[in-house]
Short mmCIF file of C-alpha atoms and ligand atoms in Angstrom, two decimals:
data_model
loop_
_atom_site.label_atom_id
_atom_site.label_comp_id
_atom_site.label_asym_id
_atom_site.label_seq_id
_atom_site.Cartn_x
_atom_site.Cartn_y
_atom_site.Cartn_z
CA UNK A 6 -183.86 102.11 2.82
CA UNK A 7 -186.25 101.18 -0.32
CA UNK A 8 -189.09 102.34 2.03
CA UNK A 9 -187.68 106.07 2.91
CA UNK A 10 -187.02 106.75 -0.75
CA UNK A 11 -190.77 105.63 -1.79
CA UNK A 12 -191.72 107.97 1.04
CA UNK A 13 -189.65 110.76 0.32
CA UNK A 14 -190.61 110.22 -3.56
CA UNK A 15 -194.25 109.70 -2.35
CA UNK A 16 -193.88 113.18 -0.42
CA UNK A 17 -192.46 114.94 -3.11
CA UNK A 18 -195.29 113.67 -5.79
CA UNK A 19 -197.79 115.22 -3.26
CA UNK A 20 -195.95 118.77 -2.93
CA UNK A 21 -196.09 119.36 -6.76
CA UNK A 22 -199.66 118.19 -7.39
CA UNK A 23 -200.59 120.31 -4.31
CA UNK A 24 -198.22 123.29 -6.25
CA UNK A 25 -200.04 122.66 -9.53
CA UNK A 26 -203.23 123.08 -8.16
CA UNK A 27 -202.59 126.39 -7.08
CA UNK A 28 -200.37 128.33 -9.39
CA UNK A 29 -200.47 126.48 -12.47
CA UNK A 30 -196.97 125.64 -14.20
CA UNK A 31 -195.29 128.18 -11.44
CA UNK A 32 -193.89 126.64 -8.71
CA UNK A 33 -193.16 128.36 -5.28
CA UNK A 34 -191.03 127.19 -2.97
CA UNK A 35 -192.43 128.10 0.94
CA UNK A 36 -188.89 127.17 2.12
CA UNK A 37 -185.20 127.60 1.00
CA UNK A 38 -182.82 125.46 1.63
CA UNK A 39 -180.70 125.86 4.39
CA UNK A 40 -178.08 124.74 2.83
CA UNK A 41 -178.05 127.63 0.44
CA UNK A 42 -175.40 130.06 1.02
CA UNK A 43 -176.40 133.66 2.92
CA UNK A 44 -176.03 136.19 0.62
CA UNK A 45 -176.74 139.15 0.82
CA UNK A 46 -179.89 139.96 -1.73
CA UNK A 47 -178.91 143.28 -2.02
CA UNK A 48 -176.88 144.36 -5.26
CA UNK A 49 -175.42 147.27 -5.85
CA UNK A 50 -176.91 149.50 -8.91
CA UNK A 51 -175.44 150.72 -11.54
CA UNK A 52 -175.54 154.84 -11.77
CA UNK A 53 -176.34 155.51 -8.39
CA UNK A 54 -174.93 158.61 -8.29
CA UNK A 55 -176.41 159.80 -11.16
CA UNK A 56 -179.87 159.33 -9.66
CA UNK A 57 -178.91 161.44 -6.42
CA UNK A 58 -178.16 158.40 -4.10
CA UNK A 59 -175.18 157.62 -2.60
CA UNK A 60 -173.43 154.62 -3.77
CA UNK A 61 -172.20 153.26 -0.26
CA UNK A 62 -175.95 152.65 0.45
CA UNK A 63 -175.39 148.97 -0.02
CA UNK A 64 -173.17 148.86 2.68
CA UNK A 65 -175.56 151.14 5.07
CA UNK A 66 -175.14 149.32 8.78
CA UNK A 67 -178.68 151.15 10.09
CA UNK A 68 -181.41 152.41 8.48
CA UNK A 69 -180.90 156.15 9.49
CA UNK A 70 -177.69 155.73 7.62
CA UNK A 71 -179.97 154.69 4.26
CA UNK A 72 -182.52 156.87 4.43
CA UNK A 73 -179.28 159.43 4.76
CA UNK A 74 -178.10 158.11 1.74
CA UNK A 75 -180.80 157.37 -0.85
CA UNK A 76 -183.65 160.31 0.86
CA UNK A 77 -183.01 162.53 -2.40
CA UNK A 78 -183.18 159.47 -4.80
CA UNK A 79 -184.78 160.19 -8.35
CA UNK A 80 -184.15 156.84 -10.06
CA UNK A 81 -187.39 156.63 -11.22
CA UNK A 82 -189.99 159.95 -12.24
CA UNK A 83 -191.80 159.55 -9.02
CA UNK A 84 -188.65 161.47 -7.62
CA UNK A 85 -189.55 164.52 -9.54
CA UNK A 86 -193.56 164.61 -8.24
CA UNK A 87 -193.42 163.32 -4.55
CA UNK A 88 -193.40 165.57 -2.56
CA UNK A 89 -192.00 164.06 0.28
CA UNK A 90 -190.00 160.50 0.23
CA UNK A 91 -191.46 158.11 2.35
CA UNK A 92 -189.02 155.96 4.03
CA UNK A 93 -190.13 153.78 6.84
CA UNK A 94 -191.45 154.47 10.39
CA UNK A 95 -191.44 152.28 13.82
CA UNK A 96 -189.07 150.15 16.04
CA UNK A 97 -185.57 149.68 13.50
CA UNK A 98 -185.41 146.81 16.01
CA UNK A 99 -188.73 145.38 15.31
CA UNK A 100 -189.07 141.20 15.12
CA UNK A 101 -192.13 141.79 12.43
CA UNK A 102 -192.17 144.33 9.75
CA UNK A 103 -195.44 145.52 7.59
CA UNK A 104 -194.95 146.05 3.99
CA UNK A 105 -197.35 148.04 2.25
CA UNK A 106 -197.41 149.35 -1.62
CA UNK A 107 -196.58 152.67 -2.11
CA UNK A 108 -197.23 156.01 -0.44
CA UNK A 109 -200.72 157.37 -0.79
CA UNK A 110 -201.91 161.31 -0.31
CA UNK A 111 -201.16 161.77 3.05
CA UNK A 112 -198.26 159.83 3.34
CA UNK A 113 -196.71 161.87 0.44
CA UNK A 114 -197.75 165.06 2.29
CA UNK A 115 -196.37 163.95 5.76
CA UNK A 116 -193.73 161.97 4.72
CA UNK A 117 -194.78 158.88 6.78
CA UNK A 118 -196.15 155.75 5.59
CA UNK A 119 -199.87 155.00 6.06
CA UNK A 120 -201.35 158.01 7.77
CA UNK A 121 -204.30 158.39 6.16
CA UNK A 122 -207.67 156.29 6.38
CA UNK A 123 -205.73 152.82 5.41
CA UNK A 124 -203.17 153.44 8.24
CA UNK A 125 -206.30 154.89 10.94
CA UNK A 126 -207.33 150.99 10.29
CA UNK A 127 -204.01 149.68 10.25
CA UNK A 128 -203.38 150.87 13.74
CA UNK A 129 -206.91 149.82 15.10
CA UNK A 130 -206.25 146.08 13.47
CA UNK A 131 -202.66 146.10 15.04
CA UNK A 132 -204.10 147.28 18.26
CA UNK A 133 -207.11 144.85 18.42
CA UNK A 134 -204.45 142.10 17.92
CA UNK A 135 -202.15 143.46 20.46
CA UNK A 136 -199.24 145.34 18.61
CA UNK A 137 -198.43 149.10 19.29
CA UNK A 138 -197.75 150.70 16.09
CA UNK A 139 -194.37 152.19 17.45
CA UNK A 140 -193.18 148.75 18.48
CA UNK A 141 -193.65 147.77 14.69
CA UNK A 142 -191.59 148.29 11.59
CA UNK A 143 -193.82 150.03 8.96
CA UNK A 144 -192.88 150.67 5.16
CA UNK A 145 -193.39 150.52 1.39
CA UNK A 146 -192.42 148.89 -1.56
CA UNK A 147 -192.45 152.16 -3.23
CA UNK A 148 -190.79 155.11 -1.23
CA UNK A 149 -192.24 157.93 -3.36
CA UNK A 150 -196.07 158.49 -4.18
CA UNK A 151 -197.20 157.32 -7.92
CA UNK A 152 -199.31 160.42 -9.16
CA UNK A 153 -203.16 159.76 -8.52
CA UNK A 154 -202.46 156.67 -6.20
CA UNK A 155 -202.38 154.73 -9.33
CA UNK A 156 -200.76 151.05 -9.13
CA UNK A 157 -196.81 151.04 -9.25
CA UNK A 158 -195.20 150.24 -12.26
CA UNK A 159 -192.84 147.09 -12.75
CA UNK A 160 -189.61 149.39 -13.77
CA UNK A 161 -190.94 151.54 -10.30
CA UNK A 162 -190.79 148.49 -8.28
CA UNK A 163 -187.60 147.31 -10.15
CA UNK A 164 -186.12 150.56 -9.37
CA UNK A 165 -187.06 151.45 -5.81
CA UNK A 166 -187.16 147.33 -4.41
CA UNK A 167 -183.72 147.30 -3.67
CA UNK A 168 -183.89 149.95 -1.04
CA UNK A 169 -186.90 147.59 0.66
CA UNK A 170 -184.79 144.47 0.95
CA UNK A 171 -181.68 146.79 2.33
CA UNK A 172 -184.06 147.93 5.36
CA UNK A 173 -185.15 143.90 5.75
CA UNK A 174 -181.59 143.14 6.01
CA UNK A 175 -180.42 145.66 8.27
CA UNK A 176 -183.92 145.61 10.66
CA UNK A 177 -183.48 141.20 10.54
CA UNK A 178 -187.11 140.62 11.62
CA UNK A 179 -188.78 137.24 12.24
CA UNK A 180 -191.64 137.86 10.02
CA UNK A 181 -192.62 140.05 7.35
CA UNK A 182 -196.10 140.72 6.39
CA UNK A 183 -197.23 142.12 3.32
CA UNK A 184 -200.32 144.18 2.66
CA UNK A 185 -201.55 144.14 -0.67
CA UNK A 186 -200.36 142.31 -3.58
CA UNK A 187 -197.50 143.79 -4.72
CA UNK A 188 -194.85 143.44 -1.52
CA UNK A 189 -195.79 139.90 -1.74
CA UNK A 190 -194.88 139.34 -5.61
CA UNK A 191 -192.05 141.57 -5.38
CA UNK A 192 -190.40 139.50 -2.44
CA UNK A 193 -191.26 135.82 -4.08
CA UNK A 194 -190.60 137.54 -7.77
CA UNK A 195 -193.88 136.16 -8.89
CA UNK A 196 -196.94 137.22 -10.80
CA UNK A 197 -199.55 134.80 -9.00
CA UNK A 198 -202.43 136.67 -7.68
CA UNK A 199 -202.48 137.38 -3.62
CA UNK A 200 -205.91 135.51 -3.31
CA UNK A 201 -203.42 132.66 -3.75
CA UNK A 202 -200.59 133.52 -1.78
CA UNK A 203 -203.06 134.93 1.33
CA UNK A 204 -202.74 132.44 4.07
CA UNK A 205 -199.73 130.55 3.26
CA UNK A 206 -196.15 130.80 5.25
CA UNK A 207 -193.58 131.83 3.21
CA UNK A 208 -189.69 131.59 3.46
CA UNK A 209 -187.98 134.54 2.38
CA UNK A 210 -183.84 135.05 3.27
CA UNK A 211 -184.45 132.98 6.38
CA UNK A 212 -187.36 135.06 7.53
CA UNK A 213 -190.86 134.15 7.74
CA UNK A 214 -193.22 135.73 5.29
CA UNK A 215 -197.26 135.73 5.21
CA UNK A 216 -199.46 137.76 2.71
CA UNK A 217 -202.91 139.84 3.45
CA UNK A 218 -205.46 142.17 2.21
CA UNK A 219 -203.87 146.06 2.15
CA UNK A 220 -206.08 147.91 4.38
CA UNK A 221 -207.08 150.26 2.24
CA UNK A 222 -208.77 146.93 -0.07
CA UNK A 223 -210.79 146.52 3.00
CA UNK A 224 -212.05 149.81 3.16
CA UNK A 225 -213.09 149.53 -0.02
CA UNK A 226 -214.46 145.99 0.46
CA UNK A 227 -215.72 145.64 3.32
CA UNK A 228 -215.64 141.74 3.48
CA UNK A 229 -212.22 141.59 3.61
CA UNK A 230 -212.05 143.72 7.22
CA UNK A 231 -212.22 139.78 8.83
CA UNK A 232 -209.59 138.01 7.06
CA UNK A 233 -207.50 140.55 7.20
CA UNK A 234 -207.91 140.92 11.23
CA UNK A 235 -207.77 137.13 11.22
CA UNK A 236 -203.87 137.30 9.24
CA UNK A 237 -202.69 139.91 11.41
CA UNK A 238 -204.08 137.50 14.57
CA UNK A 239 -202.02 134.94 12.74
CA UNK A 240 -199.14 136.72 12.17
CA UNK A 241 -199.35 137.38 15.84
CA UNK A 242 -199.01 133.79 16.53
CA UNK A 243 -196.47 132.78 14.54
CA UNK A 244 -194.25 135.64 15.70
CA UNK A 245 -194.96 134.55 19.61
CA UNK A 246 -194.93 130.46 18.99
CA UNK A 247 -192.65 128.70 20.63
S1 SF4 B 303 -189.86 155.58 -5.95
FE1 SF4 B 303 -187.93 154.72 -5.21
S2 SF4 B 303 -186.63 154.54 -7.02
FE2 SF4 B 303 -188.32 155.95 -7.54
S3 SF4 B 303 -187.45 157.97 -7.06
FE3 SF4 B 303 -188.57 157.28 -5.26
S4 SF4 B 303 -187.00 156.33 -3.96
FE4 SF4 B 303 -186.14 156.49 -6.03
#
C-alpha cells in the first residue's frame, strides 16, 4: 500500500515538473476527470434578443436549427460590417471537426468558411491525408469577418465562442482540431502560446483535442507546410486507432 502511494506521489511530482517546464506557473490539465459531472458548457446569454438572436438557441437540437436562430446575430460590431455570417460547412455528423479563427475575404463574401488560398491548402492537406472535405466538419471561432483580417478581439471571442461550443455539442465529434492559435486558447481558456500547445492531446468535454499551424501561417511561412501535414496525419491516427 506504502509503495502505490510513493508511486502515485512519485507520478504526480513528475506531471507538474513536466507542466512547469512548459507553461510556467499555468497548469493544463490534458484530461478531465471522468468523474466530473456532464454539463453542458453552453450558457445561456444575457440580452440575446437584443442582439438579433433568438434566445432558444441554447437549446438548438441540430445545427440548421442554430444557424436559424443566431444567422442575424450582432452581439458584437463585426455584425454591422460582415457581409455575410459564416457559420460552419461539412458532415453535421462528422467524428472530427476543424476549427479555424475567423472568416477571412472570401469567406465573408461567400459565406463559407475557408474558401480562399488558406482553405485551397486546407483541402489539399486533408486530401493528401485521406479526408474529403465534405465528410469533415469545418468552422470558426469567429462567425463574422474582423475588418482587414485583423486578429479577433478577446470581447469578439467572448461574444461569438458560445455559438462554437453549441455546434461541438450538438455535432459530438471524437476529435477537434484547431488551426491557429486562438480555437486552441479559447477551448482550454488559456493564454499560452500554440508553439506550446502544438503536438500535445488535449481533453476537452470528453472529446479529444490537438492544436496546429492555421493554414494560412503556412502560406506565409513556408516551414510550417510539414508539421502541419504531419498534425493533420496525426489527427488522422488518433481518430482511426483502435
Ligand atoms: S462575430 Fe459572432 S458575436 Fe459577433 S456579431 Fe458575428 S456572430 Fe455575433
Amino acid at each position: 500500500m506504502k509503495k502505490e502511494i510513493k508511486k502515485v506521489l512519485d507520478d504526480a511530482k513528475r506531471y507538474l515538473v513536466q507542466q512547469e517546464s512548459l507553461f510556467g506557473d499555468e497548469i493544463i490539465l490534458p484530461k478531465q476527470s471522468s468523474d466530473e459531472p456532464k454539463q453542458s458548457p453552453v450558457e445561456k446569454n444575457v440580452g440575446d434578443e437584443q442582439f438579433g438572436v433568438d434566445p432558444s438557441w441554447v437549446e438548438s437540437k441540430t445545427l440548421n436549427e442554430l444557424e436559424t436562430k443566431i444567422r442575424n446575430c450582432v452581439k458584437c460590431p463585426l455584425g454591422k460590417t460582415r457581409t455575410n455570417f459564416v457559420f460552419g460547412v461539412g458532415n453535421p455528423n462528422s467524428e472530427i471537426v476543424f476549427v479555424g479563427e475567423a472568416p477571412g475575404m472570401d469567406e465573408d463574401l461567400q459565406g463559407e468558411p475557408f474558401v480562399g488560398r488558406a482553405g485551397q491548402l486546407l483541402n489539399q492537406l486533408l486530401a493528401s491525408v485521406g479526408f474529403r472535405r465534405d465528410e469533415v466538419y469545418i468552422c470558426n471561432v469567429l462567425k463574422c469577418r474582423p475588418p482587414g483580417n485583423r486578429d479577433p478581439l478577446p470581447s469578439e471571442i467572448e461574444a461569438c465562442s458560445p455559438y462554437l461550443v453549441k455546434q461541438l455539442e450538438i455535432i459530438k465529434p471524437k476529435l477537434i482540431v484547431s488551426l491557429g492559435r486562438f480555437p486552441i486558447q479559447t477551448l482550454l481558456k488559456t493564454n499560452a502560446p500554440l508553439s506550446s500547445l502544438r503536438g500535445q492531446i488535449f481533453e476537452w468535454h470528453g472529446i479529444k483535442l490537438i492544436a496546429t499551424y492555421h493554414p494560412a501561417a503556412a502560406l506565409r511561412n513556408q516551414q510550417w507546410k510539414r508539421p502541419l501535414f504531419e498534425d493533420l496525419r496525426k489527427a488522422r491516427e488518433i481518430l482511426y486507432q483502435k
